[in-house]
Amino acid sequence: MLLNNTVVISAAGSRKTTYIVEQSLGNPTEEILILTYTIENLNQIKDYFIELNGIVPKNVKIQGWYTFLLQDCVRPYQSFVYPNQRIENIFLISGKSALFANKNDVKKYFLTKSETIYTDKISEFACRCNELSDGLVVGRLEGIYHRIYIDEVQDLAGYDFELLELLFKSQISITVVGDNRQATYATNYSPRYATFKGQNIIKLFKEWEQKRLCSIQERNECYRCNQSICDFADLLYPEMAKSVSKQIRKTDHDGLFLVSRKDLDSYLQEHRPVILRYKISKETECLEAINFGLSKGQTFDRILIFPTGPIRNYLKTGKLEAIGDKPKFYVAITRAKFSVAFLYDSTSCFPQIMRYTQKN
């Protein structure tokens, strides 16, 4: 029997966070937990509730992923794994922790010297608590929540997937929403389930769908970008369903453009785009810019991209393998409502990208 779990693959601009908020507001008699990884998205969810409802309802709890793992999964049953004392906090680590520690040495493997738990091991600890307690971790969650929503699910990694599978097998209705095309962050760098990390998470969901743990839905209507921008972004992921634009407003400068360096000042003055760059170390001629990754979740009328070498190569050849970091490039392109421009002096193989010329 198919459990009541849904995986929603939601293209850029398809109002995925709004979807979670609306679904939650539609179930006022149920206890609901909403989880997400980044602080920015946590605040965005709260803002949407306030915008649509005035307040966050009492039956809805919004938590960050690490907070959920620590407070709801680790602490209540940590004595089954580590009975010495209460684990007070997490230790953020950007790589892999305790590389040479034995898994049986709980303190060295999971914890720092000050007994805070490594973020790349916290999901593994939670799964071990559930196993050694004969399912009490998941059982406790079943006793609290009717529904759990996880936003930006593509950010999960490592043992997060093992815990997610346990939740999918529980009596809680689980809905996860995300977009593998926008996998720009990761909760951890554990080698566990590495083949399903980031862009490849869709493969894991398809396996779970075959096991009847969930059903997959796609949301491909884009309310942010016009169709020409959607079409160009879709080229990065030809295996995915195409986006259909619901942005029907027209301006006198719509579509994709190449801007020569000699025309940069004129373009900036005429169209006032937001400037995007791959990362802070990339030169933007002293102009204020936003990193691709940090622009995620935001919407602008127009953007101007300072392309990296790989992106310039893609504009020239059209070869997907030339791009390098496809998710961040996809995020950058899909921030704009009306126009996307590239600071690029050479020729492009894409006929839909027009060359900007100054007005006389």
JSON list of N, CA, C and O in Angstrom, two decimals, residues 33-37 42 61-65 67-69 71-72 145:
[
{"chain": "A", "resi": 33, "resn": "LEU", "atom": "N", "xyz": [4.89, 20.12, 11.27]},
{"chain": "A", "resi": 33, "resn": "LEU", "atom": "CA", "xyz": [6.28, 20.55, 11.41]},
{"chain": "A", "resi": 33, "resn": "LEU", "atom": "C", "xyz": [6.82, 20.88, 10.03]},
{"chain": "A", "resi": 33, "resn": "LEU", "atom": "O", "xyz": [6.68, 20.09, 9.09]},
{"chain": "A", "resi": 34, "resn": "ILE", "atom": "N", "xyz": [7.43, 22.05, 9.90]},
{"chain": "A", "resi": 34, "resn": "ILE", "atom": "CA", "xyz": [8.07, 22.45, 8.65]},
{"chain": "A", "resi": 34, "resn": "ILE", "atom": "C", "xyz": [9.57, 22.59, 8.89]},
{"chain": "A", "resi": 34, "resn": "ILE", "atom": "O", "xyz": [10.00, 23.30, 9.81]},
{"chain": "A", "resi": 35, "resn": "LEU", "atom": "N", "xyz": [10.36, 21.93, 8.07]},
{"chain": "A", "resi": 35, "resn": "LEU", "atom": "CA", "xyz": [11.81, 21.91, 8.23]},
{"chain": "A", "resi": 35, "resn": "LEU", "atom": "C", "xyz": [12.49, 22.46, 6.98]},
{"chain": "A", "resi": 35, "resn": "LEU", "atom": "O", "xyz": [12.02, 22.24, 5.85]},
{"chain": "A", "resi": 36, "resn": "THR", "atom": "N", "xyz": [13.61, 23.14, 7.18]},
{"chain": "A", "resi": 36, "resn": "THR", "atom": "CA", "xyz": [14.45, 23.57, 6.07]},
{"chain": "A", "resi": 36, "resn": "THR", "atom": "C", "xyz": [15.86, 23.77, 6.58]},
{"chain": "A", "resi": 36, "resn": "THR", "atom": "O", "xyz": [16.09, 23.81, 7.80]},
{"chain": "A", "resi": 37, "resn": "TYR", "atom": "N", "xyz": [16.82, 23.88, 5.68]},
{"chain": "A", "resi": 37, "resn": "TYR", "atom": "CA", "xyz": [18.23, 23.91, 6.08]},
{"chain": "A", "resi": 37, "resn": "TYR", "atom": "C", "xyz": [18.75, 25.31, 6.39]},
{"chain": "A", "resi": 37, "resn": "TYR", "atom": "O", "xyz": [19.32, 25.56, 7.44]},
{"chain": "A", "resi": 42, "resn": "LEU", "atom": "N", "xyz": [14.29, 29.65, 6.23]},
{"chain": "A", "resi": 42, "resn": "LEU", "atom": "CA", "xyz": [13.49, 29.59, 7.45]},
{"chain": "A", "resi": 42, "resn": "LEU", "atom": "C", "xyz": [12.72, 30.90, 7.63]},
{"chain": "A", "resi": 42, "resn": "LEU", "atom": "O", "xyz": [11.50, 30.90, 7.89]},
{"chain": "A", "resi": 61, "resn": "LYS", "atom": "N", "xyz": [4.82, 24.34, 13.54]},
{"chain": "A", "resi": 61, "resn": "LYS", "atom": "CA", "xyz": [6.15, 24.59, 14.09]},
{"chain": "A", "resi": 61, "resn": "LYS", "atom": "C", "xyz": [7.15, 24.63, 12.94]},
{"chain": "A", "resi": 61, "resn": "LYS", "atom": "O", "xyz": [7.17, 23.75, 12.09]},
{"chain": "A", "resi": 62, "resn": "ILE", "atom": "N", "xyz": [7.97, 25.67, 12.91]},
{"chain": "A", "resi": 62, "resn": "ILE", "atom": "CA", "xyz": [8.97, 25.84, 11.85]},
{"chain": "A", "resi": 62, "resn": "ILE", "atom": "C", "xyz": [10.36, 25.72, 12.48]},
{"chain": "A", "resi": 62, "resn": "ILE", "atom": "O", "xyz": [10.68, 26.44, 13.43]},
{"chain": "A", "resi": 63, "resn": "GLN", "atom": "N", "xyz": [11.17, 24.81, 11.98]},
{"chain": "A", "resi": 63, "resn": "GLN", "atom": "CA", "xyz": [12.48, 24.54, 12.57]},
{"chain": "A", "resi": 63, "resn": "GLN", "atom": "C", "xyz": [13.55, 24.42, 11.50]},
{"chain": "A", "resi": 63, "resn": "GLN", "atom": "O", "xyz": [13.28, 23.98, 10.38]},
{"chain": "A", "resi": 64, "resn": "GLY", "atom": "N", "xyz": [14.78, 24.75, 11.88]},
{"chain": "A", "resi": 64, "resn": "GLY", "atom": "CA", "xyz": [15.93, 24.45, 11.06]},
{"chain": "A", "resi": 64, "resn": "GLY", "atom": "C", "xyz": [16.28, 22.98, 11.17]},
{"chain": "A", "resi": 64, "resn": "GLY", "atom": "O", "xyz": [15.98, 22.32, 12.17]},
{"chain": "A", "resi": 65, "resn": "TRP", "atom": "N", "xyz": [16.93, 22.45, 10.16]},
{"chain": "A", "resi": 65, "resn": "TRP", "atom": "CA", "xyz": [17.21, 21.00, 10.10]},
{"chain": "A", "resi": 65, "resn": "TRP", "atom": "C", "xyz": [18.07, 20.54, 11.28]},
{"chain": "A", "resi": 65, "resn": "TRP", "atom": "O", "xyz": [17.75, 19.56, 11.95]},
{"chain": "A", "resi": 67, "resn": "THR", "atom": "N", "xyz": [18.50, 21.98, 14.22]},
{"chain": "A", "resi": 67, "resn": "THR", "atom": "CA", "xyz": [17.74, 22.13, 15.46]},
{"chain": "A", "resi": 67, "resn": "THR", "atom": "C", "xyz": [16.80, 20.95, 15.65]},
{"chain": "A", "resi": 67, "resn": "THR", "atom": "O", "xyz": [16.69, 20.39, 16.76]},
{"chain": "A", "resi": 68, "resn": "PHE", "atom": "N", "xyz": [16.12, 20.56, 14.59]},
{"chain": "A", "resi": 68, "resn": "PHE", "atom": "CA", "xyz": [15.23, 19.40, 14.63]},
{"chain": "A", "resi": 68, "resn": "PHE", "atom": "C", "xyz": [16.00, 18.14, 15.01]},
{"chain": "A", "resi": 68, "resn": "PHE", "atom": "O", "xyz": [15.56, 17.36, 15.88]},
{"chain": "A", "resi": 69, "resn": "LEU", "atom": "N", "xyz": [17.14, 17.93, 14.37]},
{"chain": "A", "resi": 69, "resn": "LEU", "atom": "CA", "xyz": [17.92, 16.72, 14.66]},
{"chain": "A", "resi": 69, "resn": "LEU", "atom": "C", "xyz": [18.35, 16.67, 16.12]},
{"chain": "A", "resi": 69, "resn": "LEU", "atom": "O", "xyz": [18.26, 15.62, 16.77]},
{"chain": "A", "resi": 71, "resn": "GLN", "atom": "N", "xyz": [17.16, 18.55, 18.87]},
{"chain": "A", "resi": 71, "resn": "GLN", "atom": "CA", "xyz": [16.11, 18.62, 19.89]},
{"chain": "A", "resi": 71, "resn": "GLN", "atom": "C", "xyz": [15.12, 17.47, 19.84]},
{"chain": "A", "resi": 71, "resn": "GLN", "atom": "O", "xyz": [14.67, 16.98, 20.87]},
{"chain": "A", "resi": 72, "resn": "ASP", "atom": "N", "xyz": [14.75, 17.04, 18.62]},
{"chain": "A", "resi": 72, "resn": "ASP", "atom": "CA", "xyz": [13.70, 16.04, 18.48]},
{"chain": "A", "resi": 72, "resn": "ASP", "atom": "C", "xyz": [14.19, 14.62, 18.23]},
{"chain": "A", "resi": 72, "resn": "ASP", "atom": "O", "xyz": [13.42, 13.67, 18.43]},
{"chain": "A", "resi": 145, "resn": "TYR", "atom": "N", "xyz": [3.37, 14.74, 15.60]},
{"chain": "A", "resi": 145, "resn": "TYR", "atom": "CA", "xyz": [3.03, 15.40, 14.33]},
{"chain": "A", "resi": 145, "resn": "TYR", "atom": "C", "xyz": [2.18, 14.51, 13.43]},
{"chain": "A", "resi": 145, "resn": "TYR", "atom": "O", "xyz": [2.40, 13.30, 13.32]}
]
